[in-house]
Short mmCIF file of C-alpha atoms and ligand atoms in Angstrom, two decimals:
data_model
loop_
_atom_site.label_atom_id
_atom_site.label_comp_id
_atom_site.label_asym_id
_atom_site.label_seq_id
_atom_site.Cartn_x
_atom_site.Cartn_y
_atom_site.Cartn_z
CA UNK A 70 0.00 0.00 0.00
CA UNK A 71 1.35 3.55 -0.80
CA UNK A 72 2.88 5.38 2.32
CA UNK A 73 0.06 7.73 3.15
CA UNK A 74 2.42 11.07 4.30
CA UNK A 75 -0.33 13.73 3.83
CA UNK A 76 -4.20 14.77 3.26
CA UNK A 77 -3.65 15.03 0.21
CA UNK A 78 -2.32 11.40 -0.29
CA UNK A 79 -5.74 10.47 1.29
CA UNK A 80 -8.00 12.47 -1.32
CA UNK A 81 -6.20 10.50 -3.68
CA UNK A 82 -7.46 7.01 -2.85
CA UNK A 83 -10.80 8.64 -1.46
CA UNK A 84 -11.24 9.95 -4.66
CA UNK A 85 -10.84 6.22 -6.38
CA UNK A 86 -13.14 4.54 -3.18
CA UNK A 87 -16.12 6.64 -2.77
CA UNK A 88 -18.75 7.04 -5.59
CA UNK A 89 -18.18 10.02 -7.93
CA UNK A 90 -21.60 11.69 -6.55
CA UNK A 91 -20.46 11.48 -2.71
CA UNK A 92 -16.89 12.73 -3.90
CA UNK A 93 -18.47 15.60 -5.80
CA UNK A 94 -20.57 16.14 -3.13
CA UNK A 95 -17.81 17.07 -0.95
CA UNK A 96 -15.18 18.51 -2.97
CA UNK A 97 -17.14 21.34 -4.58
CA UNK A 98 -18.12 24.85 -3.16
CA UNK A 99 -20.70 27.25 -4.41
CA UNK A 100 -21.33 28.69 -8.20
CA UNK A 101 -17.73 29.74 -9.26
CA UNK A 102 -16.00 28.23 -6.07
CA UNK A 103 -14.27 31.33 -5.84
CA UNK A 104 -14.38 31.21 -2.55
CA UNK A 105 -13.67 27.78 -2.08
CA UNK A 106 -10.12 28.28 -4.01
CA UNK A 107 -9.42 31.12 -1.58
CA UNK A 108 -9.86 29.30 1.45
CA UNK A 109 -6.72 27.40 0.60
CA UNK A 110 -4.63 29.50 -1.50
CA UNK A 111 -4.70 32.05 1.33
CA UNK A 112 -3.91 30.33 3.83
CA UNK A 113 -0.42 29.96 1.63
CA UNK A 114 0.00 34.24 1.99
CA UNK A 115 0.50 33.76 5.56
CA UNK A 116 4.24 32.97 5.69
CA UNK A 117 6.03 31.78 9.12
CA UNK A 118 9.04 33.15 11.01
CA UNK A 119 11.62 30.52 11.00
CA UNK A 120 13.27 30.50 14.62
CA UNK A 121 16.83 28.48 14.94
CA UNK A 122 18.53 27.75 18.63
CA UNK A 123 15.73 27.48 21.01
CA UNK A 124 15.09 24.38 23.08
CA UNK A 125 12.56 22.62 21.46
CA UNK A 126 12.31 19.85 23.60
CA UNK A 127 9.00 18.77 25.72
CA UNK A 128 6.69 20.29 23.25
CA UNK A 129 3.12 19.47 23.79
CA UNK A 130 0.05 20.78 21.12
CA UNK A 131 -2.60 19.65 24.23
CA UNK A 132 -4.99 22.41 24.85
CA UNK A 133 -8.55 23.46 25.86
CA UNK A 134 -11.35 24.27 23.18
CA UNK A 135 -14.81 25.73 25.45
CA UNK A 136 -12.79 24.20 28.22
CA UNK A 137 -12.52 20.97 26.77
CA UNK A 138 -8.91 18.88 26.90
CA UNK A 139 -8.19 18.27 23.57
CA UNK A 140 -4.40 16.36 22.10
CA UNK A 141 -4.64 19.41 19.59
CA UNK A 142 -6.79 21.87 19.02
CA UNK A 143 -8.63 20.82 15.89
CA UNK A 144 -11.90 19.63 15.78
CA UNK A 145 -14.32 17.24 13.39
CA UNK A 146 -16.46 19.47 11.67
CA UNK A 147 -20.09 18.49 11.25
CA UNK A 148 -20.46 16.83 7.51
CA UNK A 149 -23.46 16.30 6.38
CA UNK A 150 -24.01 12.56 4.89
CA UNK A 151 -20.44 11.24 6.08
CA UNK A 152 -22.49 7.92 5.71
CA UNK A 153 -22.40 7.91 2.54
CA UNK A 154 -18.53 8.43 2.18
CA UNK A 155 -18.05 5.46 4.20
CA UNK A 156 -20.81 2.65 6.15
CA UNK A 157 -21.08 3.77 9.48
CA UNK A 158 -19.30 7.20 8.69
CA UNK A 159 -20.74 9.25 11.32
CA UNK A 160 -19.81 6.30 14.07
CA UNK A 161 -16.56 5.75 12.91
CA UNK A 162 -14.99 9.21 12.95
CA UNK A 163 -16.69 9.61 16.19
CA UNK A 164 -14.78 6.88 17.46
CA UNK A 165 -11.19 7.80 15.31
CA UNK A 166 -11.71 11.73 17.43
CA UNK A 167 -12.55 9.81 20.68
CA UNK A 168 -9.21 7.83 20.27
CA UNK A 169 -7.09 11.18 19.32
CA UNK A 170 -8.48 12.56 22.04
CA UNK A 171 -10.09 15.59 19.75
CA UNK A 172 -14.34 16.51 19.64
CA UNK A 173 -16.50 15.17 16.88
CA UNK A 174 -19.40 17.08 15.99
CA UNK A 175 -22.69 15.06 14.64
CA UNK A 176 -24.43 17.24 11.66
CA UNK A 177 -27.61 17.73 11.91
CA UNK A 178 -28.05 15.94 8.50
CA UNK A 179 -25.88 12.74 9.50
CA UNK A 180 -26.61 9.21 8.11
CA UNK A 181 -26.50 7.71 11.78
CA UNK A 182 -28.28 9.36 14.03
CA UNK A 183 -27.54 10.92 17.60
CA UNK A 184 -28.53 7.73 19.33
CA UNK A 185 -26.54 5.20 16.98
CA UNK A 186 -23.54 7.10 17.96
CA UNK A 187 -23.67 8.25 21.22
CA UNK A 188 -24.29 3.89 21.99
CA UNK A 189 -21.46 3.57 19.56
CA UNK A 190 -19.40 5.73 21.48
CA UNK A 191 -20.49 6.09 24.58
CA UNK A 192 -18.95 9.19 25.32
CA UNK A 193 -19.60 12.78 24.53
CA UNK A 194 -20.07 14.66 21.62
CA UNK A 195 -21.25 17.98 19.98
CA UNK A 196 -24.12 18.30 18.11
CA UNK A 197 -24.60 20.46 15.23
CA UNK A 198 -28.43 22.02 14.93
CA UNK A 199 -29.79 23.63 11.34
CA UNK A 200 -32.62 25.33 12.39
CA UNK A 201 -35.84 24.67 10.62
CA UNK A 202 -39.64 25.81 10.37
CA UNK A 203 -40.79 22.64 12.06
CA UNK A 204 -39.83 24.32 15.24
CA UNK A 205 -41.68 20.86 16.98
CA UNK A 206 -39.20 19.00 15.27
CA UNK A 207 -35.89 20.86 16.56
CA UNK A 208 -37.45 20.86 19.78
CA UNK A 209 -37.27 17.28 20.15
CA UNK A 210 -33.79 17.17 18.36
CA UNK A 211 -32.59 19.55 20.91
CA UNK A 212 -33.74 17.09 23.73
CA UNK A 213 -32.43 14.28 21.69
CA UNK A 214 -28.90 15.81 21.98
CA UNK A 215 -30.02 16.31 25.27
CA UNK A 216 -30.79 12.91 26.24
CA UNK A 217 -27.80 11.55 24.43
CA UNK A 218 -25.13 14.23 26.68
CA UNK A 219 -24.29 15.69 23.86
CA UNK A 220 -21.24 18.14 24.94
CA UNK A 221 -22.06 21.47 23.09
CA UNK A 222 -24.54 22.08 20.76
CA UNK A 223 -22.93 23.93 17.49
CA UNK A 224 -25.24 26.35 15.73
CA UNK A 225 -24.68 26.76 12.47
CA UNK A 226 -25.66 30.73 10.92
CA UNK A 227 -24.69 30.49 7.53
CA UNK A 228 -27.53 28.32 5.76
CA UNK A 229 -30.84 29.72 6.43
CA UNK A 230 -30.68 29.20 2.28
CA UNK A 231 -28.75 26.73 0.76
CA UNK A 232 -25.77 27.68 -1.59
CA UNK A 233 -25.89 25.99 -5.03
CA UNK A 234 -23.48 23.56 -6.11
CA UNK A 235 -23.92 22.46 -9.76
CA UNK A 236 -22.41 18.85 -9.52
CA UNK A 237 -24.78 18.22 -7.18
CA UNK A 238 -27.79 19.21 -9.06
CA UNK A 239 -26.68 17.70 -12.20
CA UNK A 240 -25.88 14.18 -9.82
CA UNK A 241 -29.22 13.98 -8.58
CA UNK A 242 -27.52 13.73 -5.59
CA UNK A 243 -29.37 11.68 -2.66
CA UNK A 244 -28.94 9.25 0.22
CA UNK A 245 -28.57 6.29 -0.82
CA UNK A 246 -27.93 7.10 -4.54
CA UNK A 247 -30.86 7.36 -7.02
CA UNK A 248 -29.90 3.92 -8.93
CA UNK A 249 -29.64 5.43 -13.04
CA UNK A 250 -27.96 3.83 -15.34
CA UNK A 251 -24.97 6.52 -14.53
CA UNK A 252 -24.60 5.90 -10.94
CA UNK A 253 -25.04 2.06 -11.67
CA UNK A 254 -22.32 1.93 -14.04
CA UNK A 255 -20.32 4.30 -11.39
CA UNK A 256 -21.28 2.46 -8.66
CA UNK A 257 -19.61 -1.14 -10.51
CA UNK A 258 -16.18 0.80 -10.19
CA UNK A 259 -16.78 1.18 -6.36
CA UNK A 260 -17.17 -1.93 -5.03
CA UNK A 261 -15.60 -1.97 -1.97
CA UNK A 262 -17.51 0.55 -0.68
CA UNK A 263 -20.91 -1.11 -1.73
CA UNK A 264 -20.34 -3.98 0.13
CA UNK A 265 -19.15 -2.11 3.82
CA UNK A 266 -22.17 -0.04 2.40
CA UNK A 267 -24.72 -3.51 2.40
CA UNK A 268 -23.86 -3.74 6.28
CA UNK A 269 -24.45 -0.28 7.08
CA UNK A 270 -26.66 -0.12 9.90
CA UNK A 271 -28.35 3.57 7.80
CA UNK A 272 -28.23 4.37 4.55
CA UNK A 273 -30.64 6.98 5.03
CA UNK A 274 -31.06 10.60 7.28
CA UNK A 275 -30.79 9.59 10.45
CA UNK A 276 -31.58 12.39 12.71
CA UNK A 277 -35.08 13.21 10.56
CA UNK A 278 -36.33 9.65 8.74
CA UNK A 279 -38.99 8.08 11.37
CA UNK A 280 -38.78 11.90 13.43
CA UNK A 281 -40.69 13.59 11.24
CA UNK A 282 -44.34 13.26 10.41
CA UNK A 283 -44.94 11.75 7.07
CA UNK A 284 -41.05 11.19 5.97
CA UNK A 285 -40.59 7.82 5.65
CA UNK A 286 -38.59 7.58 2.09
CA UNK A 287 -35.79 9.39 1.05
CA UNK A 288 -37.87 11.19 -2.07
CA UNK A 289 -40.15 12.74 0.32
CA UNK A 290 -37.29 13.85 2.46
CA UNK A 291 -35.56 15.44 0.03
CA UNK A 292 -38.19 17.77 -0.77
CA UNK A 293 -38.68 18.28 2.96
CA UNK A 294 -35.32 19.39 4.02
CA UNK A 295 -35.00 21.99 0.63
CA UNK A 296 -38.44 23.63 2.20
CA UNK A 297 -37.42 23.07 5.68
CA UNK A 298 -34.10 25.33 6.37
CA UNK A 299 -35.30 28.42 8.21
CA UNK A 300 -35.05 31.86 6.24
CA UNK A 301 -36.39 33.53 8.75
CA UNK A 302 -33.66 33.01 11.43
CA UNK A 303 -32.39 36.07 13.36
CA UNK A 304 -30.51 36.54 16.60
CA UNK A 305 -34.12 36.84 18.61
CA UNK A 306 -34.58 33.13 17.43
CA UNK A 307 -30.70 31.73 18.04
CA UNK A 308 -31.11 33.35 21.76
CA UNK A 309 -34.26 31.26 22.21
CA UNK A 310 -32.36 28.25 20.93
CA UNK A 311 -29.38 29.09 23.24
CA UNK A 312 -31.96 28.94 26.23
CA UNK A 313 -33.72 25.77 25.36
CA UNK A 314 -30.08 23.76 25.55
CA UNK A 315 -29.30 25.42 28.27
CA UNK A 316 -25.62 24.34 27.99
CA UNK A 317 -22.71 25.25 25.78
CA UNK A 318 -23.01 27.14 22.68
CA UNK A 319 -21.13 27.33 19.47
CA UNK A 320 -22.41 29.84 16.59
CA UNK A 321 -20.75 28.49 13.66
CA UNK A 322 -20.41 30.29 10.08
CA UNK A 323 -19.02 33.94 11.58
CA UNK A 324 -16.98 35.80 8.98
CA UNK A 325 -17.84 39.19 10.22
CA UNK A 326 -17.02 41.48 12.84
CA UNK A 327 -20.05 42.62 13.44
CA UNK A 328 -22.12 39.18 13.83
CA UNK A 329 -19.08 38.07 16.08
CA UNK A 330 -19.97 41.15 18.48
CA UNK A 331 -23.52 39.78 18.45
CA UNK A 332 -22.77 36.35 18.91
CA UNK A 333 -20.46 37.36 22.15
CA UNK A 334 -23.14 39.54 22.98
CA UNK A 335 -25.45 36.79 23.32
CA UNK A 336 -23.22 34.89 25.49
CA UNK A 337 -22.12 31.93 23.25
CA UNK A 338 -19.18 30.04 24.74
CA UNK A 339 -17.75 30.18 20.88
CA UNK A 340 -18.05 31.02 17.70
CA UNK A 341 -16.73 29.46 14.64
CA UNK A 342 -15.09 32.11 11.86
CA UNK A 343 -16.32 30.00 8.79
CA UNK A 344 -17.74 30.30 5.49
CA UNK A 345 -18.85 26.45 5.48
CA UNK A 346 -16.01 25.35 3.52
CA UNK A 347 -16.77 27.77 0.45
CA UNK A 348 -20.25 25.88 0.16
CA UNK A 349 -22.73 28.74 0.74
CA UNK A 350 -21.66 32.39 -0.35
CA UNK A 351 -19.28 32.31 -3.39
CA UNK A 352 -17.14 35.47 -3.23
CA UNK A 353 -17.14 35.76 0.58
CA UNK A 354 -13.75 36.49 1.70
CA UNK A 355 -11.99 33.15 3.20
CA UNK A 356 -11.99 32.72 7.12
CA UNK A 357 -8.20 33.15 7.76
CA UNK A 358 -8.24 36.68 5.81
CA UNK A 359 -11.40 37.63 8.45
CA UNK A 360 -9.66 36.40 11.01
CA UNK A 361 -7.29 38.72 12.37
CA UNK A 362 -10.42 41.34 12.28
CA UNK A 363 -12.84 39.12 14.42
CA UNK A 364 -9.72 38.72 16.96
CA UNK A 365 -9.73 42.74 17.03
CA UNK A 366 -13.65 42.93 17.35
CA UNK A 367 -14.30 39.93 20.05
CA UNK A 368 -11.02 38.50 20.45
CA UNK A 369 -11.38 39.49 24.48
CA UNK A 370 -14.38 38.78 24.87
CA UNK A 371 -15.33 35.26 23.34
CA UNK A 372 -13.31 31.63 22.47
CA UNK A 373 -13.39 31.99 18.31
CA UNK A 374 -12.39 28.93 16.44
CA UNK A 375 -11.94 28.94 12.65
CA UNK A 376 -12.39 25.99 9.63
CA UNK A 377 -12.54 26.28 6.31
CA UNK A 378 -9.79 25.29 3.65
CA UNK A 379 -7.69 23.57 6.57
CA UNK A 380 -5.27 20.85 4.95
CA UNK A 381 -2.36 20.65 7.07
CA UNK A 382 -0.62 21.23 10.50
CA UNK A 383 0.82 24.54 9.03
CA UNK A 384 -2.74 25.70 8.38
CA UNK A 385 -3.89 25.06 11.72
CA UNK A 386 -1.04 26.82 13.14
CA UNK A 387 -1.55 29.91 11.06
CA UNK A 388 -5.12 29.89 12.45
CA UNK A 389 -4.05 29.83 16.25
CA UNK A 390 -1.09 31.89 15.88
CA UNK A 391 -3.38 34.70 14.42
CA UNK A 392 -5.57 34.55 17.62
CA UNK A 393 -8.07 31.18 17.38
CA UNK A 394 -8.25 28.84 20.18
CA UNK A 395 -9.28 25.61 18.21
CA UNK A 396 -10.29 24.56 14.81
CA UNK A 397 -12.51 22.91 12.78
CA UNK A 398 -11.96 20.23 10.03
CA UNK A 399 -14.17 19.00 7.33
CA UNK A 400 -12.73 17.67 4.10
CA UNK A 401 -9.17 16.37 5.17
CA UNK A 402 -11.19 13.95 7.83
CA UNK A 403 -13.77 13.10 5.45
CA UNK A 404 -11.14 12.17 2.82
CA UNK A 405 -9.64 9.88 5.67
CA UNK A 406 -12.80 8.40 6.09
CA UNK A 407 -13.72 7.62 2.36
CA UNK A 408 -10.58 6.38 1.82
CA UNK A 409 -9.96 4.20 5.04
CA UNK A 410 -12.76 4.18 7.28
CA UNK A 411 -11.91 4.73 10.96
CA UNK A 412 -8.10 3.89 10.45
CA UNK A 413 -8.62 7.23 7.36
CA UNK A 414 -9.47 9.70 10.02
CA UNK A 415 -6.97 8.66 12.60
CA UNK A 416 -4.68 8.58 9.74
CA UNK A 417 -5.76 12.63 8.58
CA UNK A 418 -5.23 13.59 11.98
CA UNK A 419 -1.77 12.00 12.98
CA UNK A 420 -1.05 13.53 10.09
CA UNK A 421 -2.27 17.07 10.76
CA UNK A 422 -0.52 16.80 14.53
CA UNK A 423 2.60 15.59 13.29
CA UNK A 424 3.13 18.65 11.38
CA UNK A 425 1.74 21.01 13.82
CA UNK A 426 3.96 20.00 16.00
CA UNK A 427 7.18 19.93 13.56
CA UNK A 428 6.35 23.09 12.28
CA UNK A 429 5.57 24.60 15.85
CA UNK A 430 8.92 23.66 16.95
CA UNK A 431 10.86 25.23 13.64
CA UNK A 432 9.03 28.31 14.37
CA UNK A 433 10.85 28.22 17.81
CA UNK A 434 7.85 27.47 20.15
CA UNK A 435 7.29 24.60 22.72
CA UNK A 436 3.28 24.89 23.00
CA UNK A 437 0.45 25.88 21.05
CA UNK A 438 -0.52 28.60 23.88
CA UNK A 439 2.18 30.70 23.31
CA UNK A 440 1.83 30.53 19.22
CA UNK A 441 1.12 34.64 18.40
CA UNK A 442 1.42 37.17 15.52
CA UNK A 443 5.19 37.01 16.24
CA UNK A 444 5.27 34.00 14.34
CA UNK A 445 3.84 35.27 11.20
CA UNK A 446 4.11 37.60 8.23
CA UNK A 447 0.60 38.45 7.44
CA UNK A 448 -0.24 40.05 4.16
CA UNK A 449 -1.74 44.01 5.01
CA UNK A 450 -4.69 43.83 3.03
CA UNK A 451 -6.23 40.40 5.13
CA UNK A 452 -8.78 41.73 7.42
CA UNK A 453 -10.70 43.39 5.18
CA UNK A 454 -12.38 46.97 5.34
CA UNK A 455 -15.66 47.65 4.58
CA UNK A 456 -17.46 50.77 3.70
C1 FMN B 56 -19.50 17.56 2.44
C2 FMN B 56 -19.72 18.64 3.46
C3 FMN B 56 -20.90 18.65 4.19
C4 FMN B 56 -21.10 19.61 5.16
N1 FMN B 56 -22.22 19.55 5.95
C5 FMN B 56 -22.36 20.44 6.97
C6 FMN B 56 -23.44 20.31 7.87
O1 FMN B 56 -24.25 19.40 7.77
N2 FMN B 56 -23.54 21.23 8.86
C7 FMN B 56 -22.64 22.26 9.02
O2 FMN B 56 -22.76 23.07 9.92
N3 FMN B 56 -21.59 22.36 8.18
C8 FMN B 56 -21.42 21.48 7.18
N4 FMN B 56 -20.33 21.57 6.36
C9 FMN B 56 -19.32 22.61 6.62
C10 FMN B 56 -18.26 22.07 7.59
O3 FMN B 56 -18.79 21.94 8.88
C11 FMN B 56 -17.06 23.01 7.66
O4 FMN B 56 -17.51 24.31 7.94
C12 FMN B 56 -16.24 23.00 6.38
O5 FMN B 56 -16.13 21.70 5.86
C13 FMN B 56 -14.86 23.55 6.64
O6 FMN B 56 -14.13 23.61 5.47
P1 FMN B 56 -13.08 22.48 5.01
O7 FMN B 56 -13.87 21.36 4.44
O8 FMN B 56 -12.27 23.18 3.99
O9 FMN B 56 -12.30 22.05 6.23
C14 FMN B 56 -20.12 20.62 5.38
C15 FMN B 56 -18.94 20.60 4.63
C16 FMN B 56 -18.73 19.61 3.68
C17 FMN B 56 -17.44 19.60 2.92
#
């Protein structure tokens, strides 16, 4: 087997595993993906300050995200359908982030649902809520997370509408796959995967099939959930939301300065600087070039994580040397995951903590607390202004 030395090794072989529609699924962002590009390639403008003779021995990356331990700070993101990228997907990287020692966050729109993997698991875990007009329905997926001791419960602000992707309109894309003649003849190439995917213990929406009043097939629910997402969702509403859980609070999709005032406002024990991986506004600026600007706005007054275009250890450094306390994955786990099930995501992350630490100790520092803007060159125009 080929020696596996980064994410991007992993994307290779996910990209051979999983079926095309689940691969395009993932790897696309919205309209011109514009936004998407930029979430990486930025993240290469920040350059790092190269420090020589300092004891670098001892170093730990072990930290605290909303008072959490973690090994590093990096977190799973929530991904919708990561049971489709691999049978079980949702259980598995639970269990892979459990091992690390690292939070896994269950979307809302997972394959297994809250209960499958908090008795999978048995052990903690944040929930990720998209709010919706059946406001019975997200009552009783609050208590759900509830019920199951869910750790945090992780808001997300950025899709009251959903963001087009044209791959997967022109997929039909759906849980489990629409069987045409195209995915059939895709689906012969992917074996492997069909067969873990026969012993799957879901191959539909967890968290909503048998929840919801009258969905019981996947046809129905996909018309559901495109009417269901809540346009009307405003900071009166998130409060309210905040107050039903009654425990800790993440408002994730932040990329400006102003929301991330509200959001402290409001008391939320974090917020996530994210665009949603480039998946919902095309042409929004990427997270790392907000960054320093949230830290200016709220940086004393709330924990702010950041995801969006992370691929390495370097990236999550830049991230936390700019001013972020944790981070968020999506892709480079879910690439682990479609390429290697469980062992995939433990792979993406040893990966991902071997170079933060390597390249936390050639920038001269022993611990991922004491990572600052000394370590950095940061282009002058990232912040942004506007008018
Ligand atoms: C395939 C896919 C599905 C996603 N589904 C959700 C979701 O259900 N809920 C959510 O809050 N964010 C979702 N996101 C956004 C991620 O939580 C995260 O913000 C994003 O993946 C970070 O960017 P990265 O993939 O470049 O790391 C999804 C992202 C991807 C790639």
């Amino acid at each position: 087997m080929a020696v596996i030395t980064n994410i991007e090794d992993l994307k290779r072989i996910y990209e051979r595993r999983v079926p095309r529609m689940f691969y395009d699924y993932a790897e696309s962002g919205s309209w011109t993906e514009q936004t998407f590009r930029d979430n990486s390639s930025d993240f290469d403008l920040v350059r790092l300050r190269q420090r020589v003779a300092v004891d670098m021995s001892g170093r730990s990356t072990a930290s605290q995200m909303i008072g959490q331990d973690v090994a590093m700070p990096v977190a799973l993101a929530p991904v919708g359908l990561t049971g489709m990228q691999h049978a079980d997907g949702e259980i598995k990287a639970a269990q892979a982030a459990n091992d690390f020692g690292v939070p896994f966050t269950l979307s809302t729109m997972s394959i297994n649902s809250i209960e499958d993997v908090a008795e999978a698991t048995g052990r903690p875990f944040w929930f990720q809520l998209y709010t919706m007009k059946d406001t019975d329905y997200i009552s009783r997926l609050i208590e759900r997370a509830k019920a199951a001791k869910c750790s945090a419960l992780v808001i997300t602000l950025d899709l009251q509408i959903l963001g087009q992707r044209h791959k997967d309109l022109k997929n039909g894309l759906s849980a489990p796959p629409k069987l045409t003649p195209r995915t059939i003849a895709n689906l012969m190439t992917k074996w492997a995967w069909g067969i873990e995917m026969l012993g799957a213990k879901r191959r539909h929406f967890g968290n909503i099939v048998g929840h919801v009043h009258g969905i019981s097939d996947t046809s129905s629910l996909g018309a559901w959930t495109a009417e269901q997402f809540d346009p009307s969702l405003d900071w009166g509403k998130v409060e309210k939301l905040m107050e039903q859980w009654g425990g800790k609070v993440i408002l994730k999709g932040i990329l400006d300065a102003e929301d991330a005032k509200m959001a402290a406002k409001l008391g939320a024990d974090a917020i996530v600087v994210s665009n949603h991986g480039g998946r919902q506004l095309d042409g929004a600026l990427s997270s790392i070039r907000v960054l320093p600007e949230i830290m200016d706005a709220v940086g004393s007054d709330i924990e702010v994580h950041l995801d969006s275009g992370i691929r390495s250890g370097q990236d999550v450094l830049k991230a936390l040397a700019l001013g972020a306390k944790g981070t968020m994955i999506g892709r480079a786990f879910v690439y682990g995951l479609g390429a290697m099930g469980q062992a995939g995501v433990t792979k993406a992350l040893e990966v991902i903590h071997r170079e933060l630490d390597i390249t936390m100790a050639l920038c001269g520092e022993k611990n991922v607390a004491n990572l600052g803007r000394h370590n950095l060159l940061v282009p002058e125009d990232f912040g942004g202004r506007w008018a």
